[in-house]
Amino acid sequence: MLDISGHIVIIDFGGQYAHLIASRIRRFGYRSCILPTETKASELKGAAGIIFSGGPQSVYEKGSPQADPEILKLGIPVLGLCYGHHWLGQTLGGKTTPAKVKEYGPVDVKVLDRANPLFAGLPTGFRVWMSHGDEVSVLPDGFVAVASTKDCRFASMADLRRQIFGIQFHIEVTHSQHGMDILRRFVDLCRPSPWSVKSYRQEIEEQVQRQSKGKKVFMLVSGGVDSTVAFTLLTKVLGADRVQGLLIDTGLMRKGEIALIQKAFSALGIKNLAVKDASEQFFRNLEGSVDPEDKRRIIGETFIQVQKQAFDAMGFGERSAISDQRSESQWLLGQGTIYPDTIETGGTKHSDKIKTHHNRVELVQRMIEEGLVIEPLKDLYKDEVRELGEELGLPHDLVWRHPFPGPGLGVRILCAEKPSLPEGFQVSSFKFQVPYAVLPVRSVGVQGDGRTYRHALVLFSKKPCEPTQEHFDLAASIPNENRTFSRVLLCSSHSKPFTPVFTPTFPTKEMADLLREADAIVDEEVRKADLYKAIWQFPVVLLPTGAKEGNRSIVLRPIESTDAMTASAFRLPPKVLQGMTERILKIRGIDAVFLDLTSKPPGTIEWE
Ligand code: XMP
């Protein structure tokens, strides 16, 4: 069981809120962790503070998440946020009911009790972010109103004697002014134990020693930050003779990727990494597949096949950590799983299935239950993993690389056997002044809480590398007003409109090579322009269409984001866009380049 002494424990009522709060508290330099709604009061003794998170449901609904009320008798400072605030109101004898006016977005809050320790020293009024349909309508005994808004009487409440605080607005999001100040004041009041990546490293190392019980660890290294850091850490702690890494070349990796990883490891003296070229196997299994989810599944399954083969070939045979003879195994399986993947939040539990995390496929899940999996990064957030990577001596550029999807370029080669044009789409019903064309392919998008699979519209401009505000406005309005499209692009290679011509395209080495070249050019140009840090991620996508038959085109998708949940198009300087476009057009087989102007939602970051 997790030792929670000195921690601020976040009780997770669902959604992504719990992670935002926990990671912020760690950024302050204190211990925090997330526990499920079912956690009993007896398990929380010794915690420094408890935060009840927001969540998507209504506390008075049947089946809505309810925490153990005994927690409120432990004498530990408590803060409830949004749903957590409602739960406190209802559980302590007040009332939570549907609000007469539901507040969404920015709202002005007025502080009524400026002596309250969470609000002391803050202005009397400031702007916060609200998102609620319910409210605490009757205060529980012992509570006073601390803040209110025009439409919400109890935007904050407190019982100072019991040190229980409730807040309706979302202090954890950056749109709330003074949100961090309020959280900080609560954290200070709890006096949690200090925490840092540096100090935590020692704890992880001790854990690894304990958990490995003298066994060896086999680990797949993908070249991504998480697996690279995990492998380095395991090797440093257990020694090279007890850790074996395997890098599978899927044929869907970026240009120079394998060499880059090998170089970083050899600079650290790490030699226990085998590389297996399995690209033929991957392309063979992918032959003829065009559906995005099919491709994902095939790539995932091929990974497991190759892993098994390699394990046998390396002489681990019967005792393989991934064979069925697990109980006798002298091997453990190492994984680079990080905290958000470890904690299944209510939000992800109930949300649409978008992808199965490859670290949690059924076989691995069973092995975890049997204690055969070692995951040294399971309690860390991404930025903390990066910090640890630097601590371990990995190069800065490697650990701060843009995220890259597990299935690699496989999800960036858009494939189709036949062109797909929107049914019943009337060009005449489409009224705006900018020339455009419809792309005969569909891509994945997200609207509301579900995924969409719709077409993309290309705009043309006399100045093709200078997207204007009008273009960005159209990119926002077209998918909103028209269910046919989920993406809007600007053609950066042609000022004169043309009708994109379709060529059947499948996930082959030839297509991967084309995309790899374009992707390498983009990477180079972005670094040259010193934009690598400003851009959060920059997928480069190959489309089965071109200006002429037999050719393909490239989509540039630079985005800004903080957590990949939402994103907006990054505004590339025209010169940079022009430079990339010109170089990409020199690749044989590519004759058009587009810039994706779409936000997420309605687009997703990747095209499939
Ligand atoms: P989307 O396209 O859903 O992507 O907006 C959000 C983030 O997730 C990454 N991504 C993946 N990562 N396996 C991964 O490991 C996948 O199948 C996958 N699909 C998307 C994407 O690159 C972005 O950072």
Coordinates of N, CA, C and O and ligand atoms in Angstrom, one line a residue, residues 296 354-355 357-358 403-407 411-412 451 536-537 539 564 600 603-608, ligand 1:
R296 N -3.7 0.5 -36.2 CA -3.2 0.6 -34.8 C -3.2 -0.8 -34.2 O -2.2 -1.1 -33.5
I354 N -10.8 5.4 -26.9 CA -10.0 6.0 -28.1 C -8.9 5.1 -28.4 O -8.6 4.7 -29.6
K355 N -8.1 4.6 -27.5 CA -7.1 3.7 -27.8 C -6.8 2.9 -26.5 O -6.9 3.4 -25.4
H357 N -4.1 1.5 -24.1 CA -2.7 1.8 -23.9 C -1.9 0.5 -24.0 O -2.3 -0.5 -23.4
H358 N -0.9 0.6 -24.8 CA -0.2 -0.7 -25.0 C 0.5 -1.3 -23.8 O 0.8 -2.4 -23.7
P403 N 6.3 15.0 -28.2 CA 5.7 13.7 -28.1 C 5.5 13.1 -29.5 O 5.4 13.8 -30.5
F404 N 5.6 11.8 -29.5 CA 5.5 11.0 -30.8 C 4.7 9.8 -30.5 O 4.9 9.1 -29.5
P405 N 3.7 9.5 -31.3 CA 2.7 8.4 -31.0 C 3.4 7.1 -31.1 O 4.3 6.9 -31.9
G406 N 3.0 6.2 -30.2 CA 3.6 4.8 -30.2 C 3.6 4.1 -31.5 O 4.6 3.6 -32.0
P407 N 2.4 4.2 -32.3 CA 2.4 3.5 -33.6 C 3.3 4.3 -34.7 O 3.3 3.9 -35.8
V411 N 0.5 6.0 -38.1 CA -0.8 6.7 -38.0 C -0.7 8.1 -38.7 O -1.6 8.9 -38.6
R412 N 0.4 8.3 -39.4 CA 0.5 9.6 -40.1 C 0.5 9.3 -41.7 O 0.7 10.3 -42.4
R451 N -15.7 10.8 -31.1 CA -14.8 11.0 -32.2 C -15.6 11.2 -33.5 O -16.7 10.6 -33.6
W536 N 4.4 22.8 -29.6 CA 4.3 21.7 -28.6 C 4.5 20.3 -29.3 O 5.1 19.4 -28.7
Q537 N 3.9 20.2 -30.5 CA 4.1 19.0 -31.3 C 3.9 19.4 -32.7 O 3.1 20.3 -33.0
P539 N 3.1 17.1 -35.9 CA 2.9 16.0 -36.8 C 3.0 16.4 -38.3 O 2.6 17.5 -38.6
A564 N -2.3 18.2 -24.5 CA -2.8 17.4 -25.6 C -4.3 17.2 -25.6 O -4.9 16.6 -26.5
K600 N -8.1 21.7 -31.8 CA -8.6 20.5 -31.2 C -9.5 21.0 -30.0 O -8.9 21.6 -29.1
G603 N -10.7 19.3 -34.6 CA -9.8 18.4 -35.1 C -9.1 17.6 -34.0 O -9.3 18.0 -32.8
T604 N -8.4 16.6 -34.2 CA -7.5 16.0 -33.2 C -6.1 16.4 -33.6 O -5.9 17.0 -34.7
I605 N -5.1 16.1 -32.8 CA -3.8 16.5 -33.1 C -3.3 15.7 -34.3 O -2.9 16.2 -35.3
E606 N -3.4 14.4 -34.2 CA -3.1 13.5 -35.3 C -4.2 13.5 -36.2 O -5.4 13.8 -35.9
W607 N -4.0 13.0 -37.4 CA -5.1 12.9 -38.4 C -5.9 11.6 -38.3 O -6.9 11.4 -38.9
E608 N -5.3 10.6 -37.6 CA -6.1 9.4 -37.4 C -5.7 8.7 -36.0 O -4.8 9.2 -35.4
Ligands
XMP1 P1 -4.9 13.2 -30.7 O1 -4.7 12.9 -32.1 O2 -5.9 12.3 -30.0 O3 -3.6 13.0 -29.9 O4 -5.4 14.6 -30.5 C1 -3.3 13.4 -28.6 C2 -1.9 13.0 -28.3 O5 -1.7 11.6 -28.2 C3 -0.8 11.2 -29.2 N1 -1.3 9.9 -29.7 C4 -0.8 8.7 -29.5 N2 0.1 8.3 -28.7 N3 -0.3 6.0 -29.2 C5 0.4 6.9 -28.6 O6 1.3 6.5 -27.8 C6 -1.4 6.4 -30.1 O7 -2.0 5.5 -30.7 C7 -1.6 7.8 -30.2 N4 -2.5 8.5 -30.9 C8 -2.3 9.8 -30.6 C9 -0.6 12.3 -30.2 O8 0.6 12.3 -30.8 C10 -0.9 13.5 -29.3 O9 0.3 13.9 -28.6

